[in-house]
Amino acid sequence: MIHESIVITRSSDDIHIAPMGVQMKSESLIIKPFKPSITLENLKNNGKATINFTDDVRIFAGIVSGYKKDWNTSENKNFDVPRLSNANTHLNIEVKNIIDDDIRPKIECIIIDKKIHLPFHGFNRAQFSVIEASVLISRLGIIPMEKIENEIKYLKIGIDKTAGSNEIDAWKWIEKKIQNYKNKND
């Protein structure tokens, strides 16, 4: 099963924050970043990451849309990669094996620590809509625009019925990203 998360990695001089689905197992997980990616390079070079689970869907939309990429992080005791400050839960992971692939290498990791910071009450429809729309906008230029627009139209129902201020902000970034893409490619 794939869980949507925020992956934080570290290079020699900076951190990188990226939304990414991870395949969870009991004491391990698999990350499959696309080539090329900063996450992939950092995992190859550093071998460590934090996997953050959060109900603040602005983080997913902000990063993927490019409208807000910097999010607060906190020191991670005894681990040199920080965690999201508002993560509900985070996992410290270490790379055990990388199986190369031309498109998406398979990075096998072990979970070395898990911390629960805040209760997670599940996603409401608006939060789900933002996450799904974030995945869609990450595929602009890959998926036909008509399909993206149809799915966005359907997902907007969840926004209209259940969104709070965070989800409304995130949705605006998503709509703006789609409109900017269309303006550049029409």
mmCIF file with all atom_site columns, C-alpha atoms in Angstrom:
data_model
loop_
_atom_site.group_PDB
_atom_site.id
_atom_site.type_symbol
_atom_site.label_atom_id
_atom_site.label_alt_id
_atom_site.label_comp_id
_atom_site.label_asym_id
_atom_site.label_entity_id
_atom_site.label_seq_id
_atom_site.pdbx_PDB_ins_code
_atom_site.Cartn_x
_atom_site.Cartn_y
_atom_site.Cartn_z
_atom_site.occupancy
_atom_site.B_iso_or_equiv
_atom_site.pdbx_formal_charge
_atom_site.auth_seq_id
_atom_site.auth_comp_id
_atom_site.auth_asym_id
_atom_site.auth_atom_id
_atom_site.pdbx_PDB_model_num
ATOM 1   C CA . MET A 1 1   ? 0.000   0.000  0.000   1.00 0.00 ? 1   MET A CA 1
ATOM 2   C CA . ILE A 1 2   ? 1.264   3.457  -0.888  1.00 0.00 ? 2   ILE A CA 1
ATOM 3   C CA . HIS A 1 3   ? 1.003   6.249  1.684   1.00 0.00 ? 3   HIS A CA 1
ATOM 4   C CA . GLU A 1 4   ? 1.335   9.899  0.711   1.00 0.00 ? 4   GLU A CA 1
ATOM 5   C CA . SER A 1 5   ? 4.088   11.531 2.734   1.00 0.00 ? 5   SER A CA 1
ATOM 6   C CA . ILE A 1 6   ? 6.535   14.397 2.827   1.00 0.00 ? 6   ILE A CA 1
ATOM 7   C CA . VAL A 1 7   ? 10.101  13.126 2.433   1.00 0.00 ? 7   VAL A CA 1
ATOM 8   C CA . ILE A 1 8   ? 12.934  15.235 3.802   1.00 0.00 ? 8   ILE A CA 1
ATOM 9   C CA . THR A 1 9   ? 16.491  14.499 2.701   1.00 0.00 ? 9   THR A CA 1
ATOM 10  C CA . ARG A 1 10  ? 19.798  16.273 3.257   1.00 0.00 ? 10  ARG A CA 1
ATOM 11  C CA . SER A 1 11  ? 22.633  17.144 0.915   1.00 0.00 ? 11  SER A CA 1
ATOM 12  C CA . SER A 1 12  ? 26.009  18.368 2.111   1.00 0.00 ? 12  SER A CA 1
ATOM 13  C CA . ASP A 1 13  ? 24.685  21.915 2.458   1.00 0.00 ? 13  ASP A CA 1
ATOM 14  C CA . ASP A 1 14  ? 20.874  21.942 2.437   1.00 0.00 ? 14  ASP A CA 1
ATOM 15  C CA . ILE A 1 15  ? 17.676  20.024 3.065   1.00 0.00 ? 15  ILE A CA 1
ATOM 16  C CA . HIS A 1 16  ? 15.135  19.065 0.421   1.00 0.00 ? 16  HIS A CA 1
ATOM 17  C CA . ILE A 1 17  ? 11.408  18.632 1.085   1.00 0.00 ? 17  ILE A CA 1
ATOM 18  C CA . ALA A 1 18  ? 9.313   16.641 -1.405  1.00 0.00 ? 18  ALA A CA 1
ATOM 19  C CA . PRO A 1 19  ? 5.854   15.064 -1.416  1.00 0.00 ? 19  PRO A CA 1
ATOM 20  C CA . MET A 1 20  ? 6.167   11.411 -2.300  1.00 0.00 ? 20  MET A CA 1
ATOM 21  C CA . GLY A 1 21  ? 4.235   8.187  -2.018  1.00 0.00 ? 21  GLY A CA 1
ATOM 22  C CA . VAL A 1 22  ? 6.031   5.505  -0.017  1.00 0.00 ? 22  VAL A CA 1
ATOM 23  C CA . GLN A 1 23  ? 5.250   1.810  0.081   1.00 0.00 ? 23  GLN A CA 1
ATOM 24  C CA . MET A 1 24  ? 4.993   0.785  3.727   1.00 0.00 ? 24  MET A CA 1
ATOM 25  C CA . LYS A 1 25  ? 5.891   -2.603 5.148   1.00 0.00 ? 25  LYS A CA 1
ATOM 26  C CA . SER A 1 26  ? 6.115   -3.574 8.825   1.00 0.00 ? 26  SER A CA 1
ATOM 27  C CA . GLU A 1 27  ? 9.656   -2.382 9.622   1.00 0.00 ? 27  GLU A CA 1
ATOM 28  C CA . SER A 1 28  ? 10.680  -1.126 6.214   1.00 0.00 ? 28  SER A CA 1
ATOM 29  C CA . LEU A 1 29  ? 9.514   0.932  3.275   1.00 0.00 ? 29  LEU A CA 1
ATOM 30  C CA . ILE A 1 30  ? 10.218  1.501  -0.389  1.00 0.00 ? 30  ILE A CA 1
ATOM 31  C CA . ILE A 1 31  ? 10.674  4.877  -2.062  1.00 0.00 ? 31  ILE A CA 1
ATOM 32  C CA . LYS A 1 32  ? 10.594  5.122  -5.865  1.00 0.00 ? 32  LYS A CA 1
ATOM 33  C CA . PRO A 1 33  ? 11.596  8.648  -6.915  1.00 0.00 ? 33  PRO A CA 1
ATOM 34  C CA . PHE A 1 34  ? 11.670  9.561  -10.589 1.00 0.00 ? 34  PHE A CA 1
ATOM 35  C CA . LYS A 1 35  ? 14.996  10.256 -12.294 1.00 0.00 ? 35  LYS A CA 1
ATOM 36  C CA . PRO A 1 36  ? 16.355  12.857 -12.093 1.00 0.00 ? 36  PRO A CA 1
ATOM 37  C CA . SER A 1 37  ? 15.452  14.094 -8.624  1.00 0.00 ? 37  SER A CA 1
ATOM 38  C CA . ILE A 1 38  ? 17.134  15.786 -5.702  1.00 0.00 ? 38  ILE A CA 1
ATOM 39  C CA . THR A 1 39  ? 15.538  13.245 -3.359  1.00 0.00 ? 39  THR A CA 1
ATOM 40  C CA . LEU A 1 40  ? 17.194  10.387 -5.258  1.00 0.00 ? 40  LEU A CA 1
ATOM 41  C CA . GLU A 1 41  ? 20.615  12.059 -5.259  1.00 0.00 ? 41  GLU A CA 1
ATOM 42  C CA . ASN A 1 42  ? 20.403  12.888 -1.556  1.00 0.00 ? 42  ASN A CA 1
ATOM 43  C CA . LEU A 1 43  ? 19.372  9.322  -0.672  1.00 0.00 ? 43  LEU A CA 1
ATOM 44  C CA . LYS A 1 44  ? 22.269  7.936  -2.710  1.00 0.00 ? 44  LYS A CA 1
ATOM 45  C CA . ASN A 1 45  ? 24.765  10.293 -1.055  1.00 0.00 ? 45  ASN A CA 1
ATOM 46  C CA . ASN A 1 46  ? 23.451  10.544 2.522   1.00 0.00 ? 46  ASN A CA 1
ATOM 47  C CA . GLY A 1 47  ? 21.448  7.333  2.889   1.00 0.00 ? 47  GLY A CA 1
ATOM 48  C CA . LYS A 1 48  ? 18.978  8.873  5.348   1.00 0.00 ? 48  LYS A CA 1
ATOM 49  C CA . ALA A 1 49  ? 15.608  10.616 5.286   1.00 0.00 ? 49  ALA A CA 1
ATOM 50  C CA . THR A 1 50  ? 12.616  11.443 7.411   1.00 0.00 ? 50  THR A CA 1
ATOM 51  C CA . ILE A 1 51  ? 9.217   10.340 6.192   1.00 0.00 ? 51  ILE A CA 1
ATOM 52  C CA . ASN A 1 52  ? 6.603   12.769 7.514   1.00 0.00 ? 52  ASN A CA 1
ATOM 53  C CA . PHE A 1 53  ? 2.875   12.160 7.723   1.00 0.00 ? 53  PHE A CA 1
ATOM 54  C CA . THR A 1 54  ? 0.829   15.327 8.091   1.00 0.00 ? 54  THR A CA 1
ATOM 55  C CA . ASP A 1 55  ? -2.761  16.442 7.800   1.00 0.00 ? 55  ASP A CA 1
ATOM 56  C CA . ASP A 1 56  ? -1.651  19.898 6.592   1.00 0.00 ? 56  ASP A CA 1
ATOM 57  C CA . VAL A 1 57  ? -2.312  19.364 2.895   1.00 0.00 ? 57  VAL A CA 1
ATOM 58  C CA . ARG A 1 58  ? -0.979  22.833 2.055   1.00 0.00 ? 58  ARG A CA 1
ATOM 59  C CA . ILE A 1 59  ? 2.469   21.254 2.193   1.00 0.00 ? 59  ILE A CA 1
ATOM 60  C CA . PHE A 1 60  ? 1.665   18.842 -0.656  1.00 0.00 ? 60  PHE A CA 1
ATOM 61  C CA . ALA A 1 61  ? 0.029   21.517 -2.825  1.00 0.00 ? 61  ALA A CA 1
ATOM 62  C CA . GLY A 1 62  ? 2.539   24.243 -1.975  1.00 0.00 ? 62  GLY A CA 1
ATOM 63  C CA . ILE A 1 63  ? 5.564   22.206 -2.976  1.00 0.00 ? 63  ILE A CA 1
ATOM 64  C CA . VAL A 1 64  ? 4.088   20.599 -6.099  1.00 0.00 ? 64  VAL A CA 1
ATOM 65  C CA . SER A 1 65  ? 2.634   23.892 -7.342  1.00 0.00 ? 65  SER A CA 1
ATOM 66  C CA . GLY A 1 66  ? 5.831   25.775 -6.540  1.00 0.00 ? 66  GLY A CA 1
ATOM 67  C CA . TYR A 1 67  ? 3.976   28.474 -4.592  1.00 0.00 ? 67  TYR A CA 1
ATOM 68  C CA . LYS A 1 68  ? 5.376   27.544 -1.171  1.00 0.00 ? 68  LYS A CA 1
ATOM 69  C CA . LYS A 1 69  ? 8.363   25.236 -0.962  1.00 0.00 ? 69  LYS A CA 1
ATOM 70  C CA . ASP A 1 70  ? 9.821   26.184 2.412   1.00 0.00 ? 70  ASP A CA 1
ATOM 71  C CA . TRP A 1 71  ? 8.127   24.684 5.457   1.00 0.00 ? 71  TRP A CA 1
ATOM 72  C CA . ASN A 1 72  ? 9.168   24.745 9.087   1.00 0.00 ? 72  ASN A CA 1
ATOM 73  C CA . THR A 1 73  ? 11.336  21.878 10.210  1.00 0.00 ? 73  THR A CA 1
ATOM 74  C CA . SER A 1 74  ? 12.521  20.815 13.642  1.00 0.00 ? 74  SER A CA 1
ATOM 75  C CA . GLU A 1 75  ? 15.707  19.214 14.824  1.00 0.00 ? 75  GLU A CA 1
ATOM 76  C CA . ASN A 1 76  ? 15.472  15.456 14.932  1.00 0.00 ? 76  ASN A CA 1
ATOM 77  C CA . LYS A 1 77  ? 17.203  14.120 18.042  1.00 0.00 ? 77  LYS A CA 1
ATOM 78  C CA . ASN A 1 78  ? 20.092  11.759 17.229  1.00 0.00 ? 78  ASN A CA 1
ATOM 79  C CA . PHE A 1 79  ? 19.413  11.965 13.477  1.00 0.00 ? 79  PHE A CA 1
ATOM 80  C CA . ASP A 1 80  ? 20.963  14.445 11.056  1.00 0.00 ? 80  ASP A CA 1
ATOM 81  C CA . VAL A 1 81  ? 17.858  14.934 8.879   1.00 0.00 ? 81  VAL A CA 1
ATOM 82  C CA . PRO A 1 82  ? 15.172  17.229 10.333  1.00 0.00 ? 82  PRO A CA 1
ATOM 83  C CA . ARG A 1 83  ? 11.459  16.492 10.451  1.00 0.00 ? 83  ARG A CA 1
ATOM 84  C CA . LEU A 1 84  ? 8.457   18.652 9.596   1.00 0.00 ? 84  LEU A CA 1
ATOM 85  C CA . SER A 1 85  ? 7.581   20.765 12.614  1.00 0.00 ? 85  SER A CA 1
ATOM 86  C CA . ASN A 1 86  ? 3.887   20.021 12.211  1.00 0.00 ? 86  ASN A CA 1
ATOM 87  C CA . ALA A 1 87  ? 4.163   16.332 11.294  1.00 0.00 ? 87  ALA A CA 1
ATOM 88  C CA . ASN A 1 88  ? 1.614   14.126 12.983  1.00 0.00 ? 88  ASN A CA 1
ATOM 89  C CA . THR A 1 89  ? 4.129   11.281 12.784  1.00 0.00 ? 89  THR A CA 1
ATOM 90  C CA . HIS A 1 90  ? 7.601   10.937 11.372  1.00 0.00 ? 90  HIS A CA 1
ATOM 91  C CA . LEU A 1 91  ? 9.848   7.987  10.592  1.00 0.00 ? 91  LEU A CA 1
ATOM 92  C CA . ASN A 1 92  ? 13.638  8.082  10.494  1.00 0.00 ? 92  ASN A CA 1
ATOM 93  C CA . ILE A 1 93  ? 14.819  5.782  7.744   1.00 0.00 ? 93  ILE A CA 1
ATOM 94  C CA . GLU A 1 94  ? 18.109  4.493  6.363   1.00 0.00 ? 94  GLU A CA 1
ATOM 95  C CA . VAL A 1 95  ? 18.727  3.209  2.858   1.00 0.00 ? 95  VAL A CA 1
ATOM 96  C CA . LYS A 1 96  ? 19.621  -0.479 2.734   1.00 0.00 ? 96  LYS A CA 1
ATOM 97  C CA . ASN A 1 97  ? 19.562  -1.131 -1.003  1.00 0.00 ? 97  ASN A CA 1
ATOM 98  C CA . ILE A 1 98  ? 19.039  0.725  -4.270  1.00 0.00 ? 98  ILE A CA 1
ATOM 99  C CA . ILE A 1 99  ? 17.793  -1.188 -7.292  1.00 0.00 ? 99  ILE A CA 1
ATOM 100 C CA . ASP A 1 100 ? 18.538  0.995  -10.286 1.00 0.00 ? 100 ASP A CA 1
ATOM 101 C CA . ASP A 1 101 ? 16.015  1.659  -13.023 1.00 0.00 ? 101 ASP A CA 1
ATOM 102 C CA . ASP A 1 102 ? 16.047  4.011  -16.011 1.00 0.00 ? 102 ASP A CA 1
ATOM 103 C CA . ILE A 1 103 ? 12.930  5.843  -14.776 1.00 0.00 ? 103 ILE A CA 1
ATOM 104 C CA . ARG A 1 104 ? 12.249  5.064  -11.085 1.00 0.00 ? 104 ARG A CA 1
ATOM 105 C CA . PRO A 1 105 ? 14.891  3.343  -8.976  1.00 0.00 ? 105 PRO A CA 1
ATOM 106 C CA . LYS A 1 106 ? 13.567  1.277  -6.077  1.00 0.00 ? 106 LYS A CA 1
ATOM 107 C CA . ILE A 1 107 ? 15.086  2.398  -2.779  1.00 0.00 ? 107 ILE A CA 1
ATOM 108 C CA . GLU A 1 108 ? 14.656  -0.143 0.005   1.00 0.00 ? 108 GLU A CA 1
ATOM 109 C CA . CYS A 1 109 ? 14.856  1.410  3.469   1.00 0.00 ? 109 CYS A CA 1
ATOM 110 C CA . ILE A 1 110 ? 14.570  0.298  7.068   1.00 0.00 ? 110 ILE A CA 1
ATOM 111 C CA . ILE A 1 111 ? 12.700  2.269  9.698   1.00 0.00 ? 111 ILE A CA 1
ATOM 112 C CA . ILE A 1 112 ? 15.078  3.018  12.545  1.00 0.00 ? 112 ILE A CA 1
ATOM 113 C CA . ASP A 1 113 ? 12.762  5.209  14.634  1.00 0.00 ? 113 ASP A CA 1
ATOM 114 C CA . LYS A 1 114 ? 9.140   6.348  14.705  1.00 0.00 ? 114 LYS A CA 1
ATOM 115 C CA . LYS A 1 115 ? 7.691   9.273  16.636  1.00 0.00 ? 115 LYS A CA 1
ATOM 116 C CA . ILE A 1 116 ? 4.048   10.275 17.004  1.00 0.00 ? 116 ILE A CA 1
ATOM 117 C CA . HIS A 1 117 ? 3.636   13.997 17.695  1.00 0.00 ? 117 HIS A CA 1
ATOM 118 C CA . LEU A 1 118 ? -0.054  14.720 17.089  1.00 0.00 ? 118 LEU A CA 1
ATOM 119 C CA . PRO A 1 119 ? -3.164  12.570 16.745  1.00 0.00 ? 119 PRO A CA 1
ATOM 120 C CA . PHE A 1 120 ? -4.256  11.916 13.180  1.00 0.00 ? 120 PHE A CA 1
ATOM 121 C CA . HIS A 1 121 ? -8.008  12.016 12.698  1.00 0.00 ? 121 HIS A CA 1
ATOM 122 C CA . GLY A 1 122 ? -8.033  11.000 9.036   1.00 0.00 ? 122 GLY A CA 1
ATOM 123 C CA . PHE A 1 123 ? -8.554  13.163 5.982   1.00 0.00 ? 123 PHE A CA 1
ATOM 124 C CA . ASN A 1 124 ? -11.838 14.859 5.182   1.00 0.00 ? 124 ASN A CA 1
ATOM 125 C CA . ARG A 1 125 ? -13.016 15.098 1.580   1.00 0.00 ? 125 ARG A CA 1
ATOM 126 C CA . ALA A 1 126 ? -11.338 18.462 0.980   1.00 0.00 ? 126 ALA A CA 1
ATOM 127 C CA . GLN A 1 127 ? -7.978  17.209 2.242   1.00 0.00 ? 127 GLN A CA 1
ATOM 128 C CA . PHE A 1 128 ? -8.291  14.117 0.064   1.00 0.00 ? 128 PHE A CA 1
ATOM 129 C CA . SER A 1 129 ? -9.155  16.359 -2.900  1.00 0.00 ? 129 SER A CA 1
ATOM 130 C CA . VAL A 1 130 ? -6.047  18.498 -2.358  1.00 0.00 ? 130 VAL A CA 1
ATOM 131 C CA . ILE A 1 131 ? -3.767  15.452 -2.191  1.00 0.00 ? 131 ILE A CA 1
ATOM 132 C CA . GLU A 1 132 ? -5.275  13.930 -5.339  1.00 0.00 ? 132 GLU A CA 1
ATOM 133 C CA . ALA A 1 133 ? -5.113  17.262 -7.169  1.00 0.00 ? 133 ALA A CA 1
ATOM 134 C CA . SER A 1 134 ? -1.475  17.665 -6.087  1.00 0.00 ? 134 SER A CA 1
ATOM 135 C CA . VAL A 1 135 ? -0.675  14.317 -7.690  1.00 0.00 ? 135 VAL A CA 1
ATOM 136 C CA . LEU A 1 136 ? -2.483  15.431 -10.845 1.00 0.00 ? 136 LEU A CA 1
ATOM 137 C CA . ILE A 1 137 ? -0.575  18.710 -11.164 1.00 0.00 ? 137 ILE A CA 1
ATOM 138 C CA . SER A 1 138 ? 2.687   16.841 -10.718 1.00 0.00 ? 138 SER A CA 1
ATOM 139 C CA . ARG A 1 139 ? 1.699   15.063 -13.957 1.00 0.00 ? 139 ARG A CA 1
ATOM 140 C CA . LEU A 1 140 ? 1.016   18.200 -16.035 1.00 0.00 ? 140 LEU A CA 1
ATOM 141 C CA . GLY A 1 141 ? 2.403   17.524 -19.497 1.00 0.00 ? 141 GLY A CA 1
ATOM 142 C CA . ILE A 1 142 ? 2.195   13.766 -18.940 1.00 0.00 ? 142 ILE A CA 1
ATOM 143 C CA . ILE A 1 143 ? -1.545  13.219 -18.459 1.00 0.00 ? 143 ILE A CA 1
ATOM 144 C CA . PRO A 1 144 ? -3.876  14.767 -21.066 1.00 0.00 ? 144 PRO A CA 1
ATOM 145 C CA . MET A 1 145 ? -5.200  18.166 -19.932 1.00 0.00 ? 145 MET A CA 1
ATOM 146 C CA . GLU A 1 146 ? -8.802  17.094 -20.511 1.00 0.00 ? 146 GLU A CA 1
ATOM 147 C CA . LYS A 1 147 ? -8.401  14.253 -17.991 1.00 0.00 ? 147 LYS A CA 1
ATOM 148 C CA . ILE A 1 148 ? -6.787  16.579 -15.438 1.00 0.00 ? 148 ILE A CA 1
ATOM 149 C CA . GLU A 1 149 ? -9.542  19.175 -15.856 1.00 0.00 ? 149 GLU A CA 1
ATOM 150 C CA . ASN A 1 150 ? -12.293 16.551 -15.492 1.00 0.00 ? 150 ASN A CA 1
ATOM 151 C CA . GLU A 1 151 ? -10.742 15.124 -12.340 1.00 0.00 ? 151 GLU A CA 1
ATOM 152 C CA . ILE A 1 152 ? -10.148 18.589 -10.859 1.00 0.00 ? 152 ILE A CA 1
ATOM 153 C CA . LYS A 1 153 ? -13.784 19.463 -11.521 1.00 0.00 ? 153 LYS A CA 1
ATOM 154 C CA . TYR A 1 154 ? -14.896 16.361 -9.614  1.00 0.00 ? 154 TYR A CA 1
ATOM 155 C CA . LEU A 1 155 ? -12.429 16.897 -6.750  1.00 0.00 ? 155 LEU A CA 1
ATOM 156 C CA . LYS A 1 156 ? -13.646 20.494 -6.349  1.00 0.00 ? 156 LYS A CA 1
ATOM 157 C CA . ILE A 1 157 ? -16.920 19.103 -4.947  1.00 0.00 ? 157 ILE A CA 1
ATOM 158 C CA . GLY A 1 158 ? -15.020 18.012 -1.818  1.00 0.00 ? 158 GLY A CA 1
ATOM 159 C CA . ILE A 1 159 ? -13.456 21.459 -1.528  1.00 0.00 ? 159 ILE A CA 1
ATOM 160 C CA . ASP A 1 160 ? -16.801 23.220 -1.873  1.00 0.00 ? 160 ASP A CA 1
ATOM 161 C CA . LYS A 1 161 ? -18.445 21.034 0.765   1.00 0.00 ? 161 LYS A CA 1
ATOM 162 C CA . THR A 1 162 ? -15.782 20.441 3.426   1.00 0.00 ? 162 THR A CA 1
ATOM 163 C CA . ALA A 1 163 ? -12.755 22.764 3.040   1.00 0.00 ? 163 ALA A CA 1
ATOM 164 C CA . GLY A 1 164 ? -11.291 24.819 5.847   1.00 0.00 ? 164 GLY A CA 1
ATOM 165 C CA . SER A 1 165 ? -8.894  27.718 5.313   1.00 0.00 ? 165 SER A CA 1
ATOM 166 C CA . ASN A 1 166 ? -5.827  25.482 4.777   1.00 0.00 ? 166 ASN A CA 1
ATOM 167 C CA . GLU A 1 167 ? -7.566  23.496 2.070   1.00 0.00 ? 167 GLU A CA 1
ATOM 168 C CA . ILE A 1 168 ? -8.872  26.652 0.378   1.00 0.00 ? 168 ILE A CA 1
ATOM 169 C CA . ASP A 1 169 ? -5.341  28.100 0.271   1.00 0.00 ? 169 ASP A CA 1
ATOM 170 C CA . ALA A 1 170 ? -3.969  24.851 -1.139  1.00 0.00 ? 170 ALA A CA 1
ATOM 171 C CA . TRP A 1 171 ? -6.721  24.635 -3.749  1.00 0.00 ? 171 TRP A CA 1
ATOM 172 C CA . LYS A 1 172 ? -5.983  28.186 -4.953  1.00 0.00 ? 172 LYS A CA 1
ATOM 173 C CA . TRP A 1 173 ? -2.340  27.197 -5.537  1.00 0.00 ? 173 TRP A CA 1
ATOM 174 C CA . ILE A 1 174 ? -3.479  24.143 -7.499  1.00 0.00 ? 174 ILE A CA 1
ATOM 175 C CA . GLU A 1 175 ? -5.867  26.143 -9.675  1.00 0.00 ? 175 GLU A CA 1
ATOM 176 C CA . LYS A 1 176 ? -3.221  28.809 -10.271 1.00 0.00 ? 176 LYS A CA 1
ATOM 177 C CA . LYS A 1 177 ? -0.648  26.182 -11.296 1.00 0.00 ? 177 LYS A CA 1
ATOM 178 C CA . ILE A 1 178 ? -3.079  24.631 -13.800 1.00 0.00 ? 178 ILE A CA 1
ATOM 179 C CA . GLN A 1 179 ? -4.028  28.027 -15.236 1.00 0.00 ? 179 GLN A CA 1
ATOM 180 C CA . ASN A 1 180 ? -0.388  29.082 -15.587 1.00 0.00 ? 180 ASN A CA 1
ATOM 181 C CA . TYR A 1 181 ? 0.425   25.794 -17.303 1.00 0.00 ? 181 TYR A CA 1
ATOM 182 C CA . LYS A 1 182 ? -2.478  26.236 -19.723 1.00 0.00 ? 182 LYS A CA 1
ATOM 183 C CA . ASN A 1 183 ? -1.474  29.848 -20.469 1.00 0.00 ? 183 ASN A CA 1
ATOM 184 C CA . LYS A 1 184 ? 2.071   28.742 -21.341 1.00 0.00 ? 184 LYS A CA 1
ATOM 185 C CA . ASN A 1 185 ? 0.955   25.796 -23.457 1.00 0.00 ? 185 ASN A CA 1
ATOM 186 C CA . ASP A 1 186 ? -2.053  27.132 -25.375 1.00 0.00 ? 186 ASP A CA 1
#
